Tab-separated table of N, CA and C in Angstrom:
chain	number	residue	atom	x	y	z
Z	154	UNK	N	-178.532	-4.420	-7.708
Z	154	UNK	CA	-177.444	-3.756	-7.024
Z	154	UNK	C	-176.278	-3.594	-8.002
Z	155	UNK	N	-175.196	-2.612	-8.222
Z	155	UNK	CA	-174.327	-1.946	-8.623
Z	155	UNK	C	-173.334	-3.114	-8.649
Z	156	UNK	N	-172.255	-3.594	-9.288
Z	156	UNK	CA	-171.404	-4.223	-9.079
Z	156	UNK	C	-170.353	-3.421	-8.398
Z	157	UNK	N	-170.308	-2.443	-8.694
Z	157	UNK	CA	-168.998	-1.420	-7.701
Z	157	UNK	C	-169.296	-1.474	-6.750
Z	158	UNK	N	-170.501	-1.010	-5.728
Z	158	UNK	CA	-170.828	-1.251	-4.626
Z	158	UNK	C	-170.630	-2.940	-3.767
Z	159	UNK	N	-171.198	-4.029	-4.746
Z	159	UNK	CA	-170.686	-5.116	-4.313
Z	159	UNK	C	-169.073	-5.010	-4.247
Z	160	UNK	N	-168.627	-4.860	-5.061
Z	160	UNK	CA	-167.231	-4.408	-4.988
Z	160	UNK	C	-166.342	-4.063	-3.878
Z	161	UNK	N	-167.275	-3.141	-3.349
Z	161	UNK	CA	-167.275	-2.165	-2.420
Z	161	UNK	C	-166.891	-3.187	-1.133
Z	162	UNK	N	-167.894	-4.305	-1.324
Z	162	UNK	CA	-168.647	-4.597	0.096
Z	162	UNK	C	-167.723	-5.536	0.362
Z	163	UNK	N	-167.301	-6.226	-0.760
Z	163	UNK	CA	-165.772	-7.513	-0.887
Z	163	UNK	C	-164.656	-7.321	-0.403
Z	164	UNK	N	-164.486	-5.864	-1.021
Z	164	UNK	CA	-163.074	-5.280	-0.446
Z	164	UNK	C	-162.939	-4.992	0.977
Z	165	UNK	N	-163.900	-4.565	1.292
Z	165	UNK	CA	-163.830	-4.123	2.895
Z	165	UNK	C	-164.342	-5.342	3.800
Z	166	UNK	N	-164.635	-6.427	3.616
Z	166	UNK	CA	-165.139	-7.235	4.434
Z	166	UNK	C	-163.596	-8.372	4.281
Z	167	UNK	N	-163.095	-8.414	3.081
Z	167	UNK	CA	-161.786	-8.881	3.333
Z	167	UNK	C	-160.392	-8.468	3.803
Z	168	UNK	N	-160.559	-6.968	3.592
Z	168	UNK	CA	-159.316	-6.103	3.517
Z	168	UNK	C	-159.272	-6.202	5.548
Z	169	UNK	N	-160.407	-5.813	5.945
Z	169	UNK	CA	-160.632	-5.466	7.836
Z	169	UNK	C	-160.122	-7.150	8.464
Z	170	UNK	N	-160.993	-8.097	7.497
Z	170	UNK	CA	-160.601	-9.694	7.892
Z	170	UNK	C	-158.995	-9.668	8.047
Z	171	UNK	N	-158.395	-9.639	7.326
Z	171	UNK	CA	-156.861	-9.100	6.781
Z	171	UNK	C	-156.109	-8.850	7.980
Z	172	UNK	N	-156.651	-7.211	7.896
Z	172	UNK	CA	-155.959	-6.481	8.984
Z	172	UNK	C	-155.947	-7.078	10.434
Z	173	UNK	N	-157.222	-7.834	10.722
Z	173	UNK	CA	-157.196	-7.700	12.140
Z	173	UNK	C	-156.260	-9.360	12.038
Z	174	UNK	N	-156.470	-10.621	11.429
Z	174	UNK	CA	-155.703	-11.062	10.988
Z	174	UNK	C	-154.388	-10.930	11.651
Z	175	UNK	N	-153.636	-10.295	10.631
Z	175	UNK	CA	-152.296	-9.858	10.435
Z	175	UNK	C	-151.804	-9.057	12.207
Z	176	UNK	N	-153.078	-8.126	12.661
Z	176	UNK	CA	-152.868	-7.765	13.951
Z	176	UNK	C	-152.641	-8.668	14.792
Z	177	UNK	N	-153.749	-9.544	15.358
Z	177	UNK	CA	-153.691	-10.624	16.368
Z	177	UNK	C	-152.198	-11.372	16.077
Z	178	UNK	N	-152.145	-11.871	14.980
Z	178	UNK	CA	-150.326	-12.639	15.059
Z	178	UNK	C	-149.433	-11.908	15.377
Z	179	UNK	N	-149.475	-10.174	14.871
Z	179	UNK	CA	-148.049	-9.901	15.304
Z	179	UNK	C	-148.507	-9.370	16.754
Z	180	UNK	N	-149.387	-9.482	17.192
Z	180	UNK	CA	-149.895	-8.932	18.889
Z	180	UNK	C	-149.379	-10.380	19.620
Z	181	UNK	N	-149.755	-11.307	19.028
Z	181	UNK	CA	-149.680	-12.494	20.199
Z	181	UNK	C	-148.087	-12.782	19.536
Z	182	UNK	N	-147.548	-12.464	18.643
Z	182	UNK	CA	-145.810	-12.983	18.699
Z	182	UNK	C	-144.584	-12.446	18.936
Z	183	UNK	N	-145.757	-10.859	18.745
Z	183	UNK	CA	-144.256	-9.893	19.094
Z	183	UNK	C	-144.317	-9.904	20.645
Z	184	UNK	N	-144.994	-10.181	21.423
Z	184	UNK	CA	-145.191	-9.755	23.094
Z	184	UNK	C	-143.938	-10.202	23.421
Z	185	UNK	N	-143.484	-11.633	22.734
Z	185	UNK	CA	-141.814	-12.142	22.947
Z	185	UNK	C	-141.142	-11.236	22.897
Z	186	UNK	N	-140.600	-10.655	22.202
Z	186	UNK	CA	-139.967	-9.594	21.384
Z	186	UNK	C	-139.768	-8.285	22.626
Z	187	UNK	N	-141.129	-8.430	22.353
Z	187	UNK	CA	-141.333	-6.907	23.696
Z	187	UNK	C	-141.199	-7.700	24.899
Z	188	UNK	N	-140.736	-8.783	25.607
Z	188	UNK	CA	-140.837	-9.074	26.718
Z	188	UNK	C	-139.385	-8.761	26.627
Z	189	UNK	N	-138.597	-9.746	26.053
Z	189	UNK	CA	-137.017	-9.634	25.956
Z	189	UNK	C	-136.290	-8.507	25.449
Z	190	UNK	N	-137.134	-7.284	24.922
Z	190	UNK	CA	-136.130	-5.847	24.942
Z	190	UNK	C	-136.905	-4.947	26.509
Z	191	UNK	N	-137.679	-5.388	26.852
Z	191	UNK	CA	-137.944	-4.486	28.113
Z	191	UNK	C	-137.666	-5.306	29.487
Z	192	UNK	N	-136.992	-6.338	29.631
Z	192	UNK	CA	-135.965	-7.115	30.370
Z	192	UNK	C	-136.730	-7.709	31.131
Z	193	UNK	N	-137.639	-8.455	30.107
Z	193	UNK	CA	-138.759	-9.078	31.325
Z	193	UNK	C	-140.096	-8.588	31.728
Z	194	UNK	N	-140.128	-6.744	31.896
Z	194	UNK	CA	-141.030	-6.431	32.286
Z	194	UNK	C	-142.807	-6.681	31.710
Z	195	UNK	N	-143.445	-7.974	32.189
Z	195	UNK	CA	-144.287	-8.145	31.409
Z	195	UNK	C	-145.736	-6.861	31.604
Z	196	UNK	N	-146.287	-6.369	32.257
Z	196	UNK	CA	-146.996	-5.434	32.453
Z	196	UNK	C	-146.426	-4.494	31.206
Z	197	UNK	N	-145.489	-4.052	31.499
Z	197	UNK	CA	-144.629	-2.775	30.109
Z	197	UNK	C	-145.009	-3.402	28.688
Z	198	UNK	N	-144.114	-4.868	28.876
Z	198	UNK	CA	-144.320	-5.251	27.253
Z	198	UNK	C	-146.198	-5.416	26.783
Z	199	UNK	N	-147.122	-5.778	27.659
Z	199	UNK	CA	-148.462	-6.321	26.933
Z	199	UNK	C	-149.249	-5.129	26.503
Z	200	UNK	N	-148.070	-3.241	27.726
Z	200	UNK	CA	-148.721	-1.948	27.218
Z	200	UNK	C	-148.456	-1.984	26.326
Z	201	UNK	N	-147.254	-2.028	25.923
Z	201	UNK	CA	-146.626	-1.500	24.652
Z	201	UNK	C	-147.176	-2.159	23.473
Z	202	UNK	N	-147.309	-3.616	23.872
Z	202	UNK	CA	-148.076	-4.076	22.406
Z	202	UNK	C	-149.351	-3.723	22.389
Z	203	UNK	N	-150.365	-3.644	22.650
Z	203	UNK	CA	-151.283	-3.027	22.876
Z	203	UNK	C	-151.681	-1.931	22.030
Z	204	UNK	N	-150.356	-0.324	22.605
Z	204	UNK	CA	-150.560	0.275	21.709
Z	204	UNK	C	-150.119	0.558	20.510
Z	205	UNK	N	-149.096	-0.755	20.394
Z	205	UNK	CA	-148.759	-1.366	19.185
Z	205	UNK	C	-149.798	-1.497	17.756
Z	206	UNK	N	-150.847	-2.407	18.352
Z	206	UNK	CA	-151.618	-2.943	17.841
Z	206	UNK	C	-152.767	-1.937	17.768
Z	207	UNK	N	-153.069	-1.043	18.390
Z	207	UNK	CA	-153.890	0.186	18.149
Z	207	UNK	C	-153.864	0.839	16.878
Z	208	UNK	N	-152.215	1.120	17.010
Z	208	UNK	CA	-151.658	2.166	16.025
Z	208	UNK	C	-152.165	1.377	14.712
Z	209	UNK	N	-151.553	-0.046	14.495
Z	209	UNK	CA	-151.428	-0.760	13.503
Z	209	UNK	C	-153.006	-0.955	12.782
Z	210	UNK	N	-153.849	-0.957	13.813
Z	210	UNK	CA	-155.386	-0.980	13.237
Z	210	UNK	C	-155.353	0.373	12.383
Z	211	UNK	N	-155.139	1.281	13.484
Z	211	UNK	CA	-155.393	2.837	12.793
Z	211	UNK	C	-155.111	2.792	11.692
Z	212	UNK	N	-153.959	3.155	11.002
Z	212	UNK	CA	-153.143	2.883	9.905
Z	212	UNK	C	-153.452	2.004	9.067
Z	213	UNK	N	-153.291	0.838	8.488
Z	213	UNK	CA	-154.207	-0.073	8.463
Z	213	UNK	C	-156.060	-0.075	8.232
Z	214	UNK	N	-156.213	0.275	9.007
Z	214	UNK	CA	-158.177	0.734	8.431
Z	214	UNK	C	-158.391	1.449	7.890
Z	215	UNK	N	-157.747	2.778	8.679
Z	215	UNK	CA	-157.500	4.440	7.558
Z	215	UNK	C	-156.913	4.328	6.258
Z	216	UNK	N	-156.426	3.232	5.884
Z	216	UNK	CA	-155.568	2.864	4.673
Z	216	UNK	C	-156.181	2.322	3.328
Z	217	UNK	N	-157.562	1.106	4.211
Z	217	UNK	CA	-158.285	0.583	3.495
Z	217	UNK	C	-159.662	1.473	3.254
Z	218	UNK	N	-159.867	2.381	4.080
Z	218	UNK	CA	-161.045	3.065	4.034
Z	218	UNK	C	-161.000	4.284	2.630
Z	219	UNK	N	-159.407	4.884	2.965
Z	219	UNK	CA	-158.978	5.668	1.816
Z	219	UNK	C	-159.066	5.084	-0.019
Z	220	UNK	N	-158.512	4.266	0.430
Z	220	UNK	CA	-158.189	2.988	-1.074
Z	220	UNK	C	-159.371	2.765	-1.514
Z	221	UNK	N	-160.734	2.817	-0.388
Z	221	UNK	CA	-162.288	1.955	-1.334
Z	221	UNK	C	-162.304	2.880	-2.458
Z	222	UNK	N	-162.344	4.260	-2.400
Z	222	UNK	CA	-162.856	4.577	-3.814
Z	222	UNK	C	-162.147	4.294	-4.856
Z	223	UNK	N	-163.041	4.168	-6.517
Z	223	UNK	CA	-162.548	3.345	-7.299
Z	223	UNK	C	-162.941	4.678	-8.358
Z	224	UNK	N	-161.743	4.926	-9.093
Z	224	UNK	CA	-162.481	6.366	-10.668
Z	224	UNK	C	-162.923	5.174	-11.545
Z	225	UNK	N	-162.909	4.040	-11.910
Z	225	UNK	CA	-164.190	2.908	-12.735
Z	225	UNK	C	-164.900	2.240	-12.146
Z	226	UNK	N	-166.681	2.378	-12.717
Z	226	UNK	CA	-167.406	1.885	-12.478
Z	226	UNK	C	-167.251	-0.080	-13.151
Z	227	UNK	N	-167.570	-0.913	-12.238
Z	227	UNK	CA	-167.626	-1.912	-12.370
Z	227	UNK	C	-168.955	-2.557	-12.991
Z	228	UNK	N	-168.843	-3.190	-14.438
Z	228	UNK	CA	-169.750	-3.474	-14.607
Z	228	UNK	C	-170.169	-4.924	-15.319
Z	229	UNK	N	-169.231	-5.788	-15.173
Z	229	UNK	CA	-169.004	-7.079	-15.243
Z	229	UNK	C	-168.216	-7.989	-14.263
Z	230	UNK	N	-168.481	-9.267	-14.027
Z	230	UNK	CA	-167.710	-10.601	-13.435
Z	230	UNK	C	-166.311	-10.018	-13.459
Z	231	UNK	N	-165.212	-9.675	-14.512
Z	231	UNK	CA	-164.665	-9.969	-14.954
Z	231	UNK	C	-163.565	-8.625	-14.429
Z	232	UNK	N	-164.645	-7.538	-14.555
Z	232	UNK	CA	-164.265	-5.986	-13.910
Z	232	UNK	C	-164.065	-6.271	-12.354
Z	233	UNK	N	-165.294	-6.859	-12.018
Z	233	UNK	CA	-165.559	-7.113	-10.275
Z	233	UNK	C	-164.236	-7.517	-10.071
Z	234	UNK	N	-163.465	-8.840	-10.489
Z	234	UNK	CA	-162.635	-9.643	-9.892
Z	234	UNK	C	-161.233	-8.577	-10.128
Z	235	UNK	N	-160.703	-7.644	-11.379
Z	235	UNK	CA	-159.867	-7.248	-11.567
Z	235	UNK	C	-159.877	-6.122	-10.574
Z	236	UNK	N	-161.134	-5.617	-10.053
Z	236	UNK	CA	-160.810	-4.119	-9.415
Z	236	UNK	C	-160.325	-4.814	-8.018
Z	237	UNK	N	-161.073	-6.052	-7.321
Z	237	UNK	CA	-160.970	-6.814	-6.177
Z	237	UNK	C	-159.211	-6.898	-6.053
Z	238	UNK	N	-158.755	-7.635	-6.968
Z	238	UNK	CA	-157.330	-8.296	-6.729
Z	238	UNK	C	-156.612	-6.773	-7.073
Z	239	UNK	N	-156.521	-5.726	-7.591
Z	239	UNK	CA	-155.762	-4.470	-7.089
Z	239	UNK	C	-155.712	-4.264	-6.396
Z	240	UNK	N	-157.156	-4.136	-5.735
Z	240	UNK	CA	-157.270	-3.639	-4.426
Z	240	UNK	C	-156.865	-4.176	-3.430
Z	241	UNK	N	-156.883	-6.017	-3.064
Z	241	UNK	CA	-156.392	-6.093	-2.526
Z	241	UNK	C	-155.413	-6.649	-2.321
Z	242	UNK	N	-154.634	-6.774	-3.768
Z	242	UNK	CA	-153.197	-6.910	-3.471
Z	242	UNK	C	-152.251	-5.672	-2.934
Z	243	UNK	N	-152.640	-4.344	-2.994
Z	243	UNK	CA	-152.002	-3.308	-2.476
Z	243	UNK	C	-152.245	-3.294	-1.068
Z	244	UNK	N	-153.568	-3.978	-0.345
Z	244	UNK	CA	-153.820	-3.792	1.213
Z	244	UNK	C	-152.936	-4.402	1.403
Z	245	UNK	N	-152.557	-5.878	0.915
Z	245	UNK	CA	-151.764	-7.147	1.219
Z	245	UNK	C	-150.538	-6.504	1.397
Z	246	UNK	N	-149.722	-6.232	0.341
Z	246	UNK	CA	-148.369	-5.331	0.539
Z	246	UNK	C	-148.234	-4.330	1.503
Z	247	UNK	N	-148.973	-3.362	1.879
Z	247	UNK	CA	-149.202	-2.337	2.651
Z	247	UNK	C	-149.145	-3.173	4.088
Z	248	UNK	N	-150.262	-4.250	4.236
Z	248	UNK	CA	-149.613	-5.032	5.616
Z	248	UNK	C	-148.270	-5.648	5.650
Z	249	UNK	N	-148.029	-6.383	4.549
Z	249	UNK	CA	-147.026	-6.469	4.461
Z	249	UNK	C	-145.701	-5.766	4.979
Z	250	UNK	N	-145.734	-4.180	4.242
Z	250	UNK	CA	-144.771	-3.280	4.543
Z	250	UNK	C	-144.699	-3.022	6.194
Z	251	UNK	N	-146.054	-2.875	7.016
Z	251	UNK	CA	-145.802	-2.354	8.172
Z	251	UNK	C	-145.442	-3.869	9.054
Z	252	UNK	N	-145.563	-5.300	8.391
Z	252	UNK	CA	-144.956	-5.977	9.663
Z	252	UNK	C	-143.930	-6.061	9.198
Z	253	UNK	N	-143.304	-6.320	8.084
Z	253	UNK	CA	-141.340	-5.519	8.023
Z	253	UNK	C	-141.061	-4.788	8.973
Z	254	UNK	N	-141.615	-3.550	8.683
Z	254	UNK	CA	-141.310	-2.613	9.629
Z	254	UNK	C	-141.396	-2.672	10.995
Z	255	UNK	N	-142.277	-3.259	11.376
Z	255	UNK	CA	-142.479	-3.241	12.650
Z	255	UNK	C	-141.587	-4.628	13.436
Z	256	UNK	N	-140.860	-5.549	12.663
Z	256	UNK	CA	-140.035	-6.861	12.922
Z	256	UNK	C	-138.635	-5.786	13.122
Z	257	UNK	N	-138.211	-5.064	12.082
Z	257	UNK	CA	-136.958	-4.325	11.930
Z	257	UNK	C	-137.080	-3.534	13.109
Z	258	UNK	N	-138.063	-2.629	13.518
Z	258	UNK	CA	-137.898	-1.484	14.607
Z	258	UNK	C	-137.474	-2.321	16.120
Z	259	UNK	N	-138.636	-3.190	16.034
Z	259	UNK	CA	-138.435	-4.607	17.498
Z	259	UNK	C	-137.041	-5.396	17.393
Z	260	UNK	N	-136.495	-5.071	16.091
Z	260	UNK	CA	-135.404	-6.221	16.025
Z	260	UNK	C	-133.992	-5.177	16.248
Z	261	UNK	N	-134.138	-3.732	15.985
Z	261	UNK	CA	-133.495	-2.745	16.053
Z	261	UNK	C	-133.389	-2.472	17.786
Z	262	UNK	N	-134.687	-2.749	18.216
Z	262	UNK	CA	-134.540	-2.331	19.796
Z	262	UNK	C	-133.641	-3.482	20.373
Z	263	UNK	N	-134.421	-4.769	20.191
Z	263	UNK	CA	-133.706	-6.158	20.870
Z	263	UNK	C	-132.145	-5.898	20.495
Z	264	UNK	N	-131.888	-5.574	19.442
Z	264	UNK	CA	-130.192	-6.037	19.059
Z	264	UNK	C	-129.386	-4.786	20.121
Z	265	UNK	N	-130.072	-3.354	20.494
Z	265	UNK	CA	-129.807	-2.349	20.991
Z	265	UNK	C	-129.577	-3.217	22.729
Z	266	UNK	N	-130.720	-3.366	23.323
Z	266	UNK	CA	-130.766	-3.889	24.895
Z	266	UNK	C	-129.863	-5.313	24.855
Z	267	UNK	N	-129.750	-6.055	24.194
Z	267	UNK	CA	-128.457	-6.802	23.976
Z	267	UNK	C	-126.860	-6.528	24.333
Z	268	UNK	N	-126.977	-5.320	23.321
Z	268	UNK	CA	-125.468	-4.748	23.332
Z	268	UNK	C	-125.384	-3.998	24.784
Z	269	UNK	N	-126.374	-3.539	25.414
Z	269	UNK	CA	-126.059	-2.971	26.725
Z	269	UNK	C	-125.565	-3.761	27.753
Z	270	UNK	N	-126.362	-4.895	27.373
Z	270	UNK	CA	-126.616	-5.753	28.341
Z	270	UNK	C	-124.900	-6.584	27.919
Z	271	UNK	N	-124.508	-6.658	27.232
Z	271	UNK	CA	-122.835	-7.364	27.153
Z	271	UNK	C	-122.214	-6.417	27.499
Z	272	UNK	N	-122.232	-5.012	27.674
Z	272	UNK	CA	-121.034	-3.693	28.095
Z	272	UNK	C	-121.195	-3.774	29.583
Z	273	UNK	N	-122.412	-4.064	30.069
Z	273	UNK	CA	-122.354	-4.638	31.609
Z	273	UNK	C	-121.339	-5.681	32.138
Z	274	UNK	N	-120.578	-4.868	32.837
Z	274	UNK	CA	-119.885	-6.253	33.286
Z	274	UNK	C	-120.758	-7.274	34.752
Z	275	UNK	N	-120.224	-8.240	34.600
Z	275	UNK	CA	-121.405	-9.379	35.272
Z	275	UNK	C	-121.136	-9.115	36.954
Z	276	UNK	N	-119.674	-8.728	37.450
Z	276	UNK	CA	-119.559	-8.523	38.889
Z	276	UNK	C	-119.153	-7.104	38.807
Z	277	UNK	N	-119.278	-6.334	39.954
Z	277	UNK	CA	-118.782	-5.261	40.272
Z	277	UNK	C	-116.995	-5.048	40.104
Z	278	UNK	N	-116.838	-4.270	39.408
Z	278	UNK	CA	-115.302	-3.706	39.952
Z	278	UNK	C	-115.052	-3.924	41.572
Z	279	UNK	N	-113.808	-4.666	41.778
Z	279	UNK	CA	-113.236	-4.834	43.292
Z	279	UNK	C	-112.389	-3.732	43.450
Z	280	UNK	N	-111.902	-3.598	42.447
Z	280	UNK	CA	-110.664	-2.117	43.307
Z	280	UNK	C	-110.333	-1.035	41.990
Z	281	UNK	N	-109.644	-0.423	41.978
Z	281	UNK	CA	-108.855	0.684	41.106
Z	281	UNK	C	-107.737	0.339	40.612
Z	282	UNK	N	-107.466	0.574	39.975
Z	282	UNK	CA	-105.783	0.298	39.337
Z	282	UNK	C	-104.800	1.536	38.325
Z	283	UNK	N	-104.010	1.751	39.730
Z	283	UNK	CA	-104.009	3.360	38.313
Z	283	UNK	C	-102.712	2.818	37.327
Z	284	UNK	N	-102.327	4.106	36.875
Z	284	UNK	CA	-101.862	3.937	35.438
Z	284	UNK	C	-100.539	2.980	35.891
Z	285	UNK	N	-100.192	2.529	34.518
Z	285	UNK	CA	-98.760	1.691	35.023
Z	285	UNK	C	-99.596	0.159	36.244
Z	286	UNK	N	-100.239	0.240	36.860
Z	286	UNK	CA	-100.767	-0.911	37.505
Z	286	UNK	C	-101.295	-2.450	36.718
Z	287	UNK	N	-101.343	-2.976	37.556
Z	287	UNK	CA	-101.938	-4.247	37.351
Z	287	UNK	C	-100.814	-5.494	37.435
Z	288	UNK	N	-101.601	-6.906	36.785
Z	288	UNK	CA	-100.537	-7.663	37.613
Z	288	UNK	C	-99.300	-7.958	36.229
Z	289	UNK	N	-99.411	-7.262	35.605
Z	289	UNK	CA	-98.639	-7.391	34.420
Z	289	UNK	C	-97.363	-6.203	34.695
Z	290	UNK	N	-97.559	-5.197	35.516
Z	290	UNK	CA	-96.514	-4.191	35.936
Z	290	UNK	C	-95.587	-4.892	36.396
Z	291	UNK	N	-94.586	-4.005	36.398
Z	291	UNK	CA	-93.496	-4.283	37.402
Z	291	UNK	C	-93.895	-3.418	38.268
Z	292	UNK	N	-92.849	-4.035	39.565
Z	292	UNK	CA	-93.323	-3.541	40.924
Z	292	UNK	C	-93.139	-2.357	41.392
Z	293	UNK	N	-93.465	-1.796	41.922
Z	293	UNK	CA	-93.102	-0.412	42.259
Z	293	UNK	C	-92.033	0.268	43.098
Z	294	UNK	N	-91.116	0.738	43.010
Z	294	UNK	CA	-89.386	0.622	43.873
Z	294	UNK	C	-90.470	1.025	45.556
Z	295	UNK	N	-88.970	0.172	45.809
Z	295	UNK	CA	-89.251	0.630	47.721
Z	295	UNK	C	-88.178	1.865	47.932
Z	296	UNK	N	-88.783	2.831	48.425
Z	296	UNK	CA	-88.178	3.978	49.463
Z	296	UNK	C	-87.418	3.337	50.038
């Protein structure tokens, strides 16, 4: 057998290990994340991660599937291990890059439903107060 093809068979049996990996943790840690920017709603948050974690395969597999081909043939120990650790030190980074990304976008939403959630005031307005009012005015002349 070919050493590129073994090659072949290394990269993709570690690179998919990897991915799904890297999926399941940020599936089972971001659901927090997505529970507390969708205010609880757990049904919403386990969709959303879900197709979270869809996307992230997609991307992610389509990524490693693109990357297998190699323009040198491998034809030593020594080739095998150097084409291996390119290869998959760029999958590594590439996951890398999308759970950055995907911590920043979740951390972009949470910091967003936060700030709404403090512009809420906690009781209803009791009354109106027009201009010049309140208890800091002076009083208003009597007719």
């Amino acid at each position: 057998m070919d050493l590129t093809v073994v090659a072949y068979v290394i990269y993709l049996l570690i690179s998919v290990a990897l991915t799904i990996w890297v999926a399941r943790t940020l599936s089972r840690n971001g659901r927090v994340f997505l529970a507390d920017v969708l205010h609880g709603n757990e049904k919403l948050a386990d969709a959303v991660n879900h197709l979270l974690v869809v996307g992230f395969y997609l991307v992610n597999l389509g990524f490693v599937t693109l990357y297998l081909r190699s323009a040198d043939s491998v034809t030593d120990a020594r080739g095998l291990f150097e084409a291996l650790s390119v290869k998959l030190g760029v999958v590594l980074l590439v996951l890398g890059v999308m759970h950055l990304g995907n911590v920043y976008v979740l951390n972009k939403i949470r910091r967003r439903g936060l700030m709404e959630r403090e512009q809420t005031p906690p009781v209803a307005p009791q009354g109106w107060t027009g201009p010049g009012g309140g208890p800091w005015a002076a009083p208003a002349p009597r007719a």
